mmCIF file of C-alpha atoms and ligand atoms in Angstrom:
data_model
loop_
_atom_site.group_PDB
_atom_site.id
_atom_site.type_symbol
_atom_site.label_atom_id
_atom_site.label_comp_id
_atom_site.label_asym_id
_atom_site.label_seq_id
_atom_site.Cartn_x
_atom_site.Cartn_y
_atom_site.Cartn_z
ATOM 1 C CA MET A 338 1.157 40.967 -12.334
ATOM 2 C CA ASP A 339 1.404 42.733 -15.558
ATOM 3 C CA ASN A 340 3.848 41.080 -16.879
ATOM 4 C CA ILE A 341 1.355 37.661 -17.372
ATOM 5 C CA ASN A 342 -1.223 39.624 -18.297
ATOM 6 C CA GLN A 343 0.871 40.124 -21.247
ATOM 7 C CA THR A 344 1.735 37.463 -21.339
ATOM 8 C CA LEU A 345 -1.477 35.512 -21.554
ATOM 9 C CA SER A 346 -2.715 38.208 -24.110
ATOM 10 C CA HIS A 347 0.000 37.119 -26.991
ATOM 11 C CA SER A 348 -0.210 33.903 -28.987
ATOM 12 C CA PRO A 349 0.944 30.572 -27.464
ATOM 13 C CA ILE A 350 4.052 30.891 -29.637
ATOM 14 C CA SER A 351 4.764 33.825 -28.751
ATOM 15 C CA VAL A 352 4.150 32.391 -24.996
ATOM 16 C CA LEU A 353 5.861 29.496 -25.110
ATOM 17 C CA SER A 354 8.785 31.678 -26.757
ATOM 18 C CA LYS A 355 9.625 33.171 -23.486
ATOM 19 C CA PHE A 356 10.192 30.026 -21.898
ATOM 20 C CA GLY A 357 12.743 29.742 -24.516
ATOM 21 C CA ILE A 358 11.124 27.042 -26.264
ATOM 22 C CA THR A 359 11.376 27.395 -30.161
ATOM 23 C CA VAL A 360 8.204 26.737 -32.014
ATOM 24 C CA LYS A 361 8.106 26.584 -35.855
ATOM 25 C CA GLY A 362 4.839 26.820 -36.484
ATOM 26 C CA HIS A 363 2.382 24.698 -36.149
ATOM 27 C CA LEU A 364 2.413 22.209 -40.067
ATOM 28 C CA LYS A 365 5.944 21.597 -39.447
ATOM 29 C CA ASP A 366 5.849 20.807 -36.007
ATOM 30 C CA LEU A 367 2.332 18.034 -37.182
ATOM 31 C CA LEU A 368 4.423 16.736 -40.330
ATOM 32 C CA ALA A 369 7.449 15.948 -37.067
ATOM 33 C CA PHE A 370 5.886 14.544 -35.198
ATOM 34 C CA ILE A 371 3.956 11.393 -37.639
ATOM 35 C CA ASN A 372 7.652 11.128 -39.230
ATOM 36 C CA LEU A 373 9.326 10.782 -34.780
ATOM 37 C CA THR A 374 8.325 6.470 -35.604
ATOM 38 C CA LYS A 375 10.543 6.596 -38.412
ATOM 39 C CA LEU A 376 13.161 9.086 -37.428
ATOM 40 C CA ARG A 377 13.306 7.162 -34.144
ATOM 41 C CA ARG A 378 13.740 3.653 -36.210
ATOM 42 C CA LYS A 379 16.316 5.341 -38.753
ATOM 43 C CA HIS A 380 17.957 6.356 -34.969
ATOM 44 C CA PHE A 381 17.747 2.948 -33.674
ATOM 45 C CA GLN A 382 18.812 0.895 -36.861
ATOM 46 C CA ALA A 383 21.813 3.187 -36.620
ATOM 47 C CA ALA A 384 22.525 2.340 -32.874
ATOM 48 C CA ALA A 385 26.050 0.225 -32.401
ATOM 49 C CA ASP A 386 25.145 -3.378 -31.594
ATOM 50 C CA ALA A 387 27.686 -3.236 -28.711
ATOM 51 C CA PHE A 388 25.857 -2.717 -24.821
ATOM 52 C CA ILE A 389 26.345 0.470 -23.980
ATOM 53 C CA ALA A 390 27.696 -0.429 -20.308
ATOM 54 C CA LYS A 391 27.100 3.529 -19.291
ATOM 55 C CA ASP A 392 24.932 5.148 -18.603
ATOM 56 C CA ARG A 393 25.082 8.403 -17.046
ATOM 57 C CA MET A 394 20.739 8.607 -16.189
ATOM 58 C CA ASN A 395 21.312 5.369 -14.712
ATOM 59 C CA GLU A 396 24.495 6.241 -13.523
ATOM 60 C CA LEU A 397 22.446 9.232 -11.557
ATOM 61 C CA SER A 398 19.287 7.307 -10.536
ATOM 62 C CA ALA A 399 21.433 4.405 -9.430
ATOM 63 C CA LYS A 400 22.937 7.504 -6.558
ATOM 64 C CA LEU A 401 20.046 8.471 -5.713
ATOM 65 C CA HIS A 402 18.353 5.813 -5.738
ATOM 66 C CA PRO A 403 19.808 3.006 -4.407
ATOM 67 C CA SER A 404 18.893 -0.903 -3.367
ATOM 68 C CA ILE A 405 21.148 -0.683 -1.319
ATOM 69 C CA GLN A 406 23.547 1.098 0.283
ATOM 70 C CA TYR A 407 26.988 -0.110 2.269
ATOM 71 C CA LEU A 408 27.523 0.841 4.882
ATOM 72 C CA VAL A 409 29.791 0.922 8.458
ATOM 73 C CA ILE A 410 29.108 2.023 11.847
ATOM 74 C CA ASP A 411 31.394 5.140 12.470
ATOM 75 C CA GLN A 412 30.041 6.602 15.913
ATOM 76 C CA VAL A 413 27.589 5.196 18.215
ATOM 77 C CA TYR A 414 26.365 7.929 20.924
ATOM 78 C CA GLN A 415 24.104 7.084 24.223
ATOM 79 C CA GLU A 416 21.737 9.361 23.823
ATOM 80 C CA ALA A 417 19.493 8.038 27.106
ATOM 81 C CA GLU A 418 19.432 5.089 28.994
ATOM 82 C CA ASN A 419 17.721 3.446 26.680
ATOM 83 C CA ALA A 420 18.341 5.295 23.799
ATOM 84 C CA LYS A 421 21.306 4.878 21.028
ATOM 85 C CA THR A 422 22.215 6.947 18.211
ATOM 86 C CA TYR A 423 24.782 5.695 15.307
ATOM 87 C CA LYS A 424 26.117 7.444 12.812
ATOM 88 C CA LEU A 425 26.870 5.328 9.834
ATOM 89 C CA ILE A 426 29.184 6.776 6.292
ATOM 90 C CA PRO A 427 29.884 4.754 3.698
ATOM 91 C CA ALA A 428 32.007 1.397 3.327
ATOM 92 C CA PRO A 429 35.120 2.573 1.855
ATOM 93 C CA ASP A 430 34.759 0.050 -1.517
ATOM 94 C CA ALA A 431 31.810 1.323 -1.640
ATOM 95 C CA LYS A 432 33.787 3.839 -3.224
ATOM 96 C CA ILE A 433 31.026 6.969 -2.369
ATOM 97 C CA GLU A 434 31.555 9.970 -0.380
ATOM 98 C CA LYS A 435 28.084 10.515 0.686
ATOM 99 C CA PRO A 436 24.930 8.193 1.335
ATOM 100 C CA ALA A 437 21.693 8.955 -1.513
ATOM 101 C CA TYR A 438 20.259 12.209 -0.050
ATOM 102 C CA PHE A 439 16.987 11.585 1.334
ATOM 103 C CA ARG A 440 14.124 14.137 2.514
ATOM 104 C CA ALA A 441 13.694 14.737 6.475
ATOM 105 C CA GLY A 442 12.195 12.280 7.406
ATOM 106 C CA GLN A 443 12.460 9.504 5.234
ATOM 107 C CA TYR A 444 13.527 5.907 6.536
ATOM 108 C CA ILE A 445 16.025 3.941 5.886
ATOM 109 C CA CYS A 446 16.029 -0.524 6.552
ATOM 110 C CA ILE A 447 18.504 -1.993 7.667
ATOM 111 C CA THR A 448 20.089 -5.165 6.838
ATOM 112 C CA ALA A 449 20.918 -7.918 10.070
ATOM 113 C CA GLU A 450 21.959 -10.840 10.236
ATOM 114 C CA VAL A 451 20.414 -11.545 14.440
ATOM 115 C CA ALA A 452 21.006 -15.789 13.752
ATOM 116 C CA LYS A 453 22.160 -17.637 11.628
ATOM 117 C CA GLY A 454 20.707 -17.569 8.533
ATOM 118 C CA VAL A 455 18.062 -15.717 9.963
ATOM 119 C CA VAL A 456 18.659 -12.129 8.201
ATOM 120 C CA VAL A 457 15.607 -9.604 8.354
ATOM 121 C CA ASN A 458 15.000 -5.559 7.382
ATOM 122 C CA ARG A 459 14.745 -2.786 9.774
ATOM 123 C CA PRO A 460 12.487 -0.077 9.459
ATOM 124 C CA TYR A 461 14.483 3.240 10.843
ATOM 125 C CA SER A 462 13.699 6.499 10.225
ATOM 126 C CA ILE A 463 16.434 9.247 9.726
ATOM 127 C CA SER A 464 17.723 11.141 12.780
ATOM 128 C CA SER A 465 19.788 12.972 10.850
ATOM 129 C CA ALA A 466 19.291 16.270 8.767
ATOM 130 C CA PRO A 467 19.170 15.790 4.620
ATOM 131 C CA VAL A 468 22.035 18.533 5.112
ATOM 132 C CA ASP A 469 24.074 15.541 7.066
ATOM 133 C CA ALA A 470 23.563 13.206 4.310
ATOM 134 C CA GLN A 471 25.368 16.066 1.561
ATOM 135 C CA ASN A 472 28.122 16.211 4.339
ATOM 136 C CA GLY A 473 28.751 12.419 4.082
ATOM 137 C CA TYR A 474 27.189 10.259 6.933
ATOM 138 C CA TYR A 475 22.976 9.387 8.163
ATOM 139 C CA GLU A 476 22.299 8.705 11.963
ATOM 140 C CA ILE A 477 19.470 6.673 13.388
ATOM 141 C CA THR A 478 18.515 6.135 16.567
ATOM 142 C CA ILE A 479 17.146 2.857 18.364
ATOM 143 C CA LYS A 480 15.841 2.603 21.177
ATOM 144 C CA ARG A 481 16.516 -0.719 23.184
ATOM 145 C CA ASN A 482 13.042 -2.152 23.959
ATOM 146 C CA GLU A 483 11.669 -0.689 20.389
ATOM 147 C CA ASP A 484 10.500 -3.390 17.751
ATOM 148 C CA GLY A 485 10.976 -7.351 19.227
ATOM 149 C CA PHE A 486 14.377 -8.332 18.155
ATOM 150 C CA VAL A 487 15.668 -6.749 15.648
ATOM 151 C CA ALA A 488 17.234 -3.258 18.305
ATOM 152 C CA PRO A 489 18.405 -5.365 21.147
ATOM 153 C CA TYR A 490 20.271 -7.179 18.718
ATOM 154 C CA ILE A 491 21.807 -4.284 17.269
ATOM 155 C CA TRP A 492 22.110 -2.394 20.946
ATOM 156 C CA GLU A 493 24.733 -5.351 21.721
ATOM 157 C CA HIS A 494 25.915 -6.367 17.714
ATOM 158 C CA TRP A 495 26.704 -3.105 16.522
ATOM 159 C CA GLN A 496 29.879 -1.104 17.254
ATOM 160 C CA PRO A 497 32.225 1.570 15.887
ATOM 161 C CA GLY A 498 33.839 -0.003 12.474
ATOM 162 C CA MET A 499 31.405 -2.821 11.472
ATOM 163 C CA HIS A 500 29.608 -3.240 8.506
ATOM 164 C CA MET A 501 26.498 -3.073 7.265
ATOM 165 C CA GLN A 502 23.905 -2.754 4.755
ATOM 166 C CA SER A 503 20.432 -0.950 3.925
ATOM 167 C CA SER A 504 18.217 0.110 1.549
ATOM 168 C CA GLY A 505 17.743 3.869 -0.341
ATOM 169 C CA PRO A 506 15.437 6.048 1.234
ATOM 170 C CA GLU A 507 12.191 5.207 1.563
ATOM 171 C CA GLY A 508 8.595 6.793 3.436
ATOM 172 C CA HIS A 509 6.381 9.742 1.703
ATOM 173 C CA PHE A 510 6.360 10.879 5.697
ATOM 174 C CA TYR A 511 8.337 14.182 4.560
ATOM 175 C CA TYR A 512 6.845 17.951 3.977
ATOM 176 C CA GLU A 513 5.636 18.087 0.432
ATOM 177 C CA ALA A 514 4.559 22.255 -0.305
ATOM 178 C CA LEU A 515 1.649 21.250 -2.288
ATOM 179 C CA ARG A 516 0.271 19.114 -0.636
ATOM 180 C CA ASP A 517 0.844 20.611 3.072
ATOM 181 C CA ARG A 518 0.055 23.609 5.372
ATOM 182 C CA HIS A 519 3.294 26.147 6.290
ATOM 183 C CA CYS A 520 2.790 25.276 9.389
ATOM 184 C CA ILE A 521 2.751 21.756 11.214
ATOM 185 C CA ILE A 522 2.754 20.103 14.639
ATOM 186 C CA ALA A 523 4.669 17.126 14.666
ATOM 187 C CA LEU A 524 3.192 14.780 17.263
ATOM 188 C CA ALA A 525 5.923 12.353 18.841
ATOM 189 C CA GLY A 526 6.174 10.633 21.465
ATOM 190 C CA GLY A 527 9.301 8.102 22.398
ATOM 191 C CA SER A 528 11.389 7.379 19.635
ATOM 192 C CA GLY A 529 9.013 8.262 16.431
ATOM 193 C CA ILE A 530 10.931 11.789 17.702
ATOM 194 C CA THR A 531 13.783 10.712 14.681
ATOM 195 C CA PRO A 532 11.842 12.394 12.158
ATOM 196 C CA PHE A 533 10.895 15.925 13.639
ATOM 197 C CA ARG A 534 14.934 16.125 15.421
ATOM 198 C CA SER A 535 15.371 15.865 11.016
ATOM 199 C CA PHE A 536 12.946 19.166 10.253
ATOM 200 C CA ALA A 537 14.498 20.986 12.881
ATOM 201 C CA ARG A 538 17.841 20.631 11.596
ATOM 202 C CA GLU A 539 16.915 20.877 8.380
ATOM 203 C CA ILE A 540 14.916 24.438 8.665
ATOM 204 C CA VAL A 541 17.838 25.112 11.423
ATOM 205 C CA HIS A 542 20.264 24.848 8.222
ATOM 206 C CA GLY A 543 17.702 26.901 5.760
ATOM 207 C CA ASN A 544 16.616 24.114 4.445
ATOM 208 C CA LEU A 545 13.438 23.477 4.569
ATOM 209 C CA ASP A 546 11.063 26.614 5.176
ATOM 210 C CA ILE A 547 7.947 25.454 7.319
ATOM 211 C CA GLU A 548 7.293 26.915 10.806
ATOM 212 C CA LEU A 549 7.217 23.767 13.577
ATOM 213 C CA THR A 550 5.828 22.847 16.352
ATOM 214 C CA ILE A 551 7.124 19.980 17.961
ATOM 215 C CA PHE A 552 4.526 18.394 20.633
ATOM 216 C CA TYR A 553 6.768 15.282 22.703
ATOM 217 C CA GLY A 554 4.882 13.101 24.672
ATOM 218 C CA ASN A 555 7.172 10.873 27.550
ATOM 219 C CA GLN A 556 6.528 9.352 30.688
ATOM 220 C CA HIS A 557 10.162 10.666 32.783
ATOM 221 C CA ASP A 558 11.924 13.155 31.813
ATOM 222 C CA LYS A 559 15.011 10.717 31.611
ATOM 223 C CA ASP A 560 12.422 9.498 28.252
ATOM 224 C CA ILE A 561 13.249 12.692 26.174
ATOM 225 C CA LEU A 562 16.015 12.189 23.519
ATOM 226 C CA PHE A 563 17.821 14.842 21.960
ATOM 227 C CA LEU A 564 16.535 17.599 24.939
ATOM 228 C CA ASN A 565 18.948 19.542 24.852
ATOM 229 C CA GLU A 566 18.983 19.622 20.943
ATOM 230 C CA LEU A 567 15.663 20.597 20.206
ATOM 231 C CA ASN A 568 16.435 23.054 23.310
ATOM 232 C CA GLU A 569 19.004 24.910 20.493
ATOM 233 C CA LEU A 570 17.365 24.330 17.430
ATOM 234 C CA ALA A 571 14.454 26.203 18.724
ATOM 235 C CA GLN A 572 16.611 28.977 20.121
ATOM 236 C CA ASN A 573 18.607 29.422 16.951
ATOM 237 C CA SER A 574 15.427 28.207 14.369
ATOM 238 C CA LYS A 575 14.262 31.998 14.747
ATOM 239 C CA GLY A 576 10.836 31.918 16.147
ATOM 240 C CA ARG A 577 9.866 29.267 13.235
ATOM 241 C CA ILE A 578 10.773 25.794 15.565
ATOM 242 C CA LYS A 579 8.863 25.630 19.348
ATOM 243 C CA VAL A 580 8.405 22.574 21.308
ATOM 244 C CA ILE A 581 6.696 20.900 23.586
ATOM 245 C CA HIS A 582 7.329 18.894 26.180
ATOM 246 C CA VAL A 583 4.710 16.351 27.519
ATOM 247 C CA LEU A 584 5.312 14.368 30.434
ATOM 248 C CA GLN A 585 2.776 12.368 32.293
ATOM 249 C CA THR A 586 5.737 12.368 35.817
ATOM 250 C CA PRO A 587 6.273 16.245 36.981
ATOM 251 C CA SER A 588 9.562 17.591 35.266
ATOM 252 C CA GLN A 589 11.888 18.948 36.983
ATOM 253 C CA TYR A 590 12.294 21.630 33.719
ATOM 254 C CA LYS A 591 10.891 24.796 33.703
ATOM 255 C CA THR A 592 9.916 26.082 29.598
ATOM 256 C CA GLN A 593 11.497 28.695 28.206
ATOM 257 C CA GLY A 594 11.664 30.211 25.393
ATOM 258 C CA GLN A 595 10.769 28.202 22.560
ATOM 259 C CA THR A 596 10.970 25.344 24.737
ATOM 260 C CA TYR A 597 7.834 24.299 27.357
ATOM 261 C CA PHE A 598 6.651 22.104 30.025
ATOM 262 C CA GLU A 599 3.648 20.535 29.733
ATOM 263 C CA GLU A 600 1.929 17.907 32.569
ATOM 264 C CA GLY A 601 -0.708 15.598 30.890
ATOM 265 C CA LEU A 602 -1.540 13.816 27.838
ATOM 266 C CA LEU A 603 -1.451 14.755 24.534
ATOM 267 C CA THR A 604 -4.774 16.176 24.202
ATOM 268 C CA LYS A 605 -6.439 18.143 21.534
ATOM 269 C CA ASP A 606 -7.710 20.856 23.701
ATOM 270 C CA LEU A 607 -3.147 21.105 24.419
ATOM 271 C CA ILE A 608 -2.305 21.373 21.035
ATOM 272 C CA LYS A 609 -4.922 23.763 21.176
ATOM 273 C CA LYS A 610 -3.351 25.664 23.300
ATOM 274 C CA HIS A 611 -0.282 26.582 21.511
ATOM 275 C CA VAL A 612 -1.056 26.118 18.256
ATOM 276 C CA ASP A 613 -3.662 26.931 15.192
ATOM 277 C CA VAL A 614 -4.724 23.453 14.316
ATOM 278 C CA LYS A 615 -7.500 23.932 11.792
ATOM 279 C CA ASN A 616 -4.519 26.515 9.534
ATOM 280 C CA SER A 617 -2.106 23.254 9.503
ATOM 281 C CA THR A 618 -0.601 19.841 8.683
ATOM 282 C CA ILE A 619 0.044 17.366 11.823
ATOM 283 C CA PHE A 620 2.030 14.594 11.349
ATOM 284 C CA ILE A 621 1.992 11.397 13.501
ATOM 285 C CA CYS A 622 4.584 8.752 14.464
ATOM 286 C CA GLY A 623 4.910 7.356 17.702
ATOM 287 C CA PRO A 624 3.747 4.022 19.312
ATOM 288 C CA GLN A 625 1.204 1.930 18.293
ATOM 289 C CA ALA A 626 -1.148 2.690 21.009
ATOM 290 C CA MET A 627 -0.380 6.784 20.615
ATOM 291 C CA TYR A 628 -2.306 6.508 17.079
ATOM 292 C CA ASN A 629 -4.893 5.324 18.855
ATOM 293 C CA PHE A 630 -4.754 7.473 21.594
ATOM 294 C CA LEU A 631 -4.358 10.528 19.107
ATOM 295 C CA ALA A 632 -7.843 8.594 16.539
ATOM 296 C CA THR A 633 -9.842 8.840 19.241
ATOM 297 C CA GLU A 634 -8.497 12.493 20.137
ATOM 298 C CA LEU A 635 -8.250 14.319 16.934
ATOM 299 C CA ALA A 636 -11.822 13.087 15.398
ATOM 300 C CA PRO A 637 -13.724 15.461 17.017
ATOM 301 C CA LEU A 638 -11.614 18.489 15.364
ATOM 302 C CA GLU A 639 -12.711 17.502 11.477
ATOM 303 C CA LEU A 640 -9.112 17.887 9.762
ATOM 304 C CA SER A 641 -9.125 17.125 6.359
ATOM 305 C CA LYS A 642 -7.729 13.215 5.574
ATOM 306 C CA LYS A 643 -4.754 14.780 4.051
ATOM 307 C CA GLN A 644 -4.603 17.335 7.260
ATOM 308 C CA ILE A 645 -3.147 14.316 8.633
ATOM 309 C CA ARG A 646 0.230 11.638 7.557
ATOM 310 C CA TRP A 647 0.068 8.962 10.221
ATOM 311 C CA GLU A 648 4.500 7.572 10.096
ATOM 312 C CA LEU A 649 4.555 3.754 9.179
ATOM 313 C CA PHE A 650 4.407 1.364 12.602
ATOM 314 C CA GLY A 651 5.358 -2.148 11.763
ATOM 315 C CA ALA A 652 2.841 -4.100 12.391
ATOM 316 C CA ALA A 653 0.438 -4.708 14.773
ATOM 317 C CA LYS A 654 2.544 -5.632 17.964
ATOM 318 C CA ASP A 655 0.229 -7.775 19.133
ATOM 319 C CA ILE A 656 -2.450 -8.811 16.673
ATOM 320 C CA MET A 657 -5.191 -10.214 19.198
ATOM 321 C CA GLN A 658 -5.449 -7.032 20.126
ATOM 322 C CA HIS A 659 -6.803 -5.926 17.257
ATOM 323 C CA LYS A 660 -10.742 -5.651 17.641
ATOM 324 C CA ASP A 661 -11.402 -7.277 13.935
ATOM 325 C CA PHE A 662 -8.993 -10.522 14.428
ATOM 326 C CA PRO A 663 -10.792 -13.318 15.358
ATOM 327 C CA LYS A 664 -10.567 -14.315 18.689
ATOM 328 C CA GLU A 665 -10.814 -18.198 18.220
ATOM 329 C CA GLN A 666 -7.405 -17.874 15.763
ATOM 330 C CA ALA A 667 -5.219 -17.038 18.955
ATOM 331 C CA GLY A 668 -3.046 -19.881 19.343
ATOM 332 C CA LYS A 669 -3.126 -21.833 16.370
ATOM 333 C CA SER A 670 -0.490 -23.017 14.011
ATOM 334 C CA TYR A 671 -0.653 -23.490 10.068
ATOM 335 C CA THR A 672 1.526 -24.514 7.283
ATOM 336 C CA LEU A 673 2.659 -22.585 4.825
ATOM 337 C CA ASN A 674 3.605 -23.748 1.372
ATOM 338 C CA CYS A 675 5.589 -21.219 -0.111
ATOM 339 C CA LYS A 676 7.001 -21.993 -3.498
ATOM 340 C CA ILE A 677 10.117 -20.161 -4.222
ATOM 341 C CA ALA A 678 11.415 -20.340 -7.762
ATOM 342 C CA ASN A 679 11.669 -24.195 -8.097
ATOM 343 C CA SER A 680 11.347 -25.299 -5.457
ATOM 344 C CA ASN A 681 8.055 -26.508 -2.565
ATOM 345 C CA ILE A 682 8.681 -25.546 0.380
ATOM 346 C CA ASP A 683 6.080 -26.040 3.710
ATOM 347 C CA ILE A 684 7.090 -24.067 6.947
ATOM 348 C CA PRO A 685 5.156 -23.293 10.703
ATOM 349 C CA ALA A 686 3.772 -20.250 10.837
ATOM 350 C CA SER A 687 1.316 -18.995 13.898
ATOM 351 C CA SER A 688 -1.329 -17.560 13.570
ATOM 352 C CA THR A 689 -0.790 -14.287 15.306
ATOM 353 C CA GLU A 690 2.682 -14.299 13.839
ATOM 354 C CA SER A 691 2.820 -12.560 10.056
ATOM 355 C CA ILE A 692 3.542 -14.808 7.830
ATOM 356 C CA LEU A 693 6.804 -12.316 6.705
ATOM 357 C CA VAL A 694 7.891 -13.016 10.505
ATOM 358 C CA ALA A 695 6.751 -16.665 9.558
ATOM 359 C CA ILE A 696 10.371 -16.931 6.432
ATOM 360 C CA GLU A 697 12.978 -14.903 8.422
ATOM 361 C CA ARG A 698 12.507 -17.837 10.479
ATOM 362 C CA ALA A 699 12.339 -20.505 8.549
ATOM 363 C CA LYS A 700 15.514 -18.620 7.397
ATOM 364 C CA LEU A 701 14.053 -17.796 3.595
ATOM 365 C CA GLN A 702 14.581 -14.425 3.399
ATOM 366 C CA PRO A 703 13.064 -11.966 2.005
ATOM 367 C CA VAL A 704 12.488 -9.305 1.535
ATOM 368 C CA SER A 705 11.029 -6.438 2.854
ATOM 369 C CA LYS A 706 10.854 -2.723 3.565
ATOM 370 C CA CYS A 707 8.393 -1.326 4.949
ATOM 371 C CA ARG A 708 7.196 -4.412 7.297
ATOM 372 C CA SER A 709 3.478 -1.921 7.404
ATOM 373 C CA GLY A 710 2.244 -2.681 4.220
ATOM 374 C CA GLU A 711 2.502 0.573 2.376
ATOM 375 C CA CYS A 712 5.713 -0.343 -0.044
ATOM 376 C CA GLY A 713 4.466 -3.591 -1.506
ATOM 377 C CA PHE A 714 8.354 -4.669 -1.565
ATOM 378 C CA CYS A 715 7.194 -8.140 -0.123
ATOM 379 C CA ARG A 716 4.389 -8.250 -2.592
ATOM 380 C CA SER A 717 3.358 -12.014 -3.104
ATOM 381 C CA LYS A 718 0.478 -13.792 -4.792
ATOM 382 C CA LEU A 719 -1.648 -15.964 -2.371
ATOM 383 C CA LEU A 720 -2.621 -19.197 -4.537
ATOM 384 C CA SER A 721 -4.257 -21.097 -1.526
ATOM 385 C CA GLY A 722 -5.734 -20.184 1.482
ATOM 386 C CA GLN A 723 -7.503 -17.185 3.563
ATOM 387 C CA VAL A 724 -5.214 -14.399 5.664
ATOM 388 C CA PHE A 725 -6.281 -11.857 8.572
ATOM 389 C CA ILE A 726 -4.549 -8.580 7.059
ATOM 390 C CA PRO A 727 -5.986 -5.597 9.580
ATOM 391 C CA GLU A 728 -8.118 -2.663 7.260
ATOM 392 C CA GLU A 729 -6.261 -0.353 8.846
ATOM 393 C CA ASN A 730 -2.944 -1.923 6.894
ATOM 394 C CA ASP A 731 -4.747 -3.462 3.259
ATOM 395 C CA LYS A 732 -3.080 -0.494 1.576
ATOM 396 C CA ARG A 733 -2.334 -3.169 -1.412
ATOM 397 C CA ARG A 734 -4.805 -1.264 -5.122
ATOM 398 C CA ALA A 735 -7.707 -2.398 -6.373
ATOM 399 C CA MET A 736 -6.562 -4.961 -8.623
ATOM 400 C CA ASP A 737 -3.897 -7.084 -6.717
ATOM 401 C CA LYS A 738 -6.286 -7.725 -4.124
ATOM 402 C CA LYS A 739 -8.829 -9.393 -6.779
ATOM 403 C CA ALA A 740 -5.620 -10.813 -9.321
ATOM 404 C CA GLY A 741 -4.639 -12.352 -4.456
ATOM 405 C CA TYR A 742 -1.946 -10.554 -4.335
ATOM 406 C CA PHE A 743 -1.295 -10.252 -0.741
ATOM 407 C CA TYR A 744 1.443 -8.154 1.404
ATOM 408 C CA PRO A 745 3.100 -10.459 3.830
ATOM 409 C CA CYS A 746 4.728 -8.020 5.924
ATOM 410 C CA VAL A 747 0.580 -6.843 7.176
ATOM 411 C CA SER A 748 -0.916 -10.226 6.856
ATOM 412 C CA TYR A 749 -1.117 -13.812 9.778
ATOM 413 C CA PRO A 750 -2.299 -17.108 8.273
ATOM 414 C CA ILE A 751 -5.762 -18.264 9.744
ATOM 415 C CA GLU A 752 -5.744 -21.314 7.301
ATOM 416 C CA ASN A 753 -2.911 -23.637 6.326
ATOM 417 C CA LEU A 754 -1.529 -21.516 2.436
ATOM 418 C CA SER A 755 0.943 -21.524 -0.310
ATOM 419 C CA ILE A 756 2.160 -18.215 -0.744
ATOM 420 C CA GLU A 757 4.252 -18.387 -3.954
HETATM 421 S S1 FES B 1434 7.973 -4.394 2.914
HETATM 422 FE FE1 FES B 1434 5.608 -3.326 2.073
HETATM 423 S S2 FES B 1434 4.381 -3.526 2.227
HETATM 424 FE FE2 FES B 1434 5.837 -4.977 2.600
#
């Protein structure tokens, strides 16, 4: 404290010098600033005309944030009857030793050609830890019936040795010390445990300084993923990880050490029984039904908005069930006029399927990443017609709304449309 007081009592110049910043004198700095434009112009004129093929900053940025990663399926593990983990390593011809670094909780968007010419993208949380990426691999864990036709395709086709493509790490579902509390409550359902496995591994490796309490909801014992691994991570965490399995049917397991077994649903009372909710940040990842349940369940706790972090859950599984969806639209079909570069293509689109899916079905290979209205990667312009967008998925900026931009991944046609 004395040091800080001494520092504050000094002049701004000496304060800056303590941090290694040299101030040559106020007037001199001012003149330097005035001359800056002249100086830069001089540098530009002196620069070579030749294209700079190698730029260290560009190289670093491409390494940290690649738009595409070329990977190979190294191994496949059967985690449970209906879940497999795929270990992915860089493809030899990609000439990199490690996949891009990420933060525990982020996802990669994989690209798969599920039928001839039908190329789709799906986001999957990375279930391994960032430290594993530094050791050369990612893992993703996929349930067979998770997301329509992509998960079954992967289950059937992905074998060791096969090449595939993914995006770089994406998403904002990670711990941020400046925003989140030190105590993290993870509420997971089904394969929603994957980002929290990454959190837990990172804690045990000493790279993530948080206290983590995982509530993991499943129907039966046999549905639990990473049962033994989570138990071991809790045991090796020096008390920083606690796992509470919440099962809808009686469990054959008994509470032991830092691993608990509870019967019932993931209610606020159950959460409060194990952890101080008020002084925690809650991270939630699971199926949509769990999100709906928890939204009602957590509301009476009156937590601030930033104390609850929801992982993306994709577009609605059944938009007909959405409370605001115009029910008279059920079963209607429309024509989607797509302007792509210089061509105009008409494709059919169902009112109950997202516009992104309609474009994928038409083999137009649209770009996408999160498929949840968050990343903005699929941003398109609505030239005419109307779409339905669920309020909770509408994350467009005000200016985008005004200018007629929309995200096809979370928009449904309710008229014939023209889009660009
Ligand atoms: S894919 Fe992210 S907003 Fe559509």
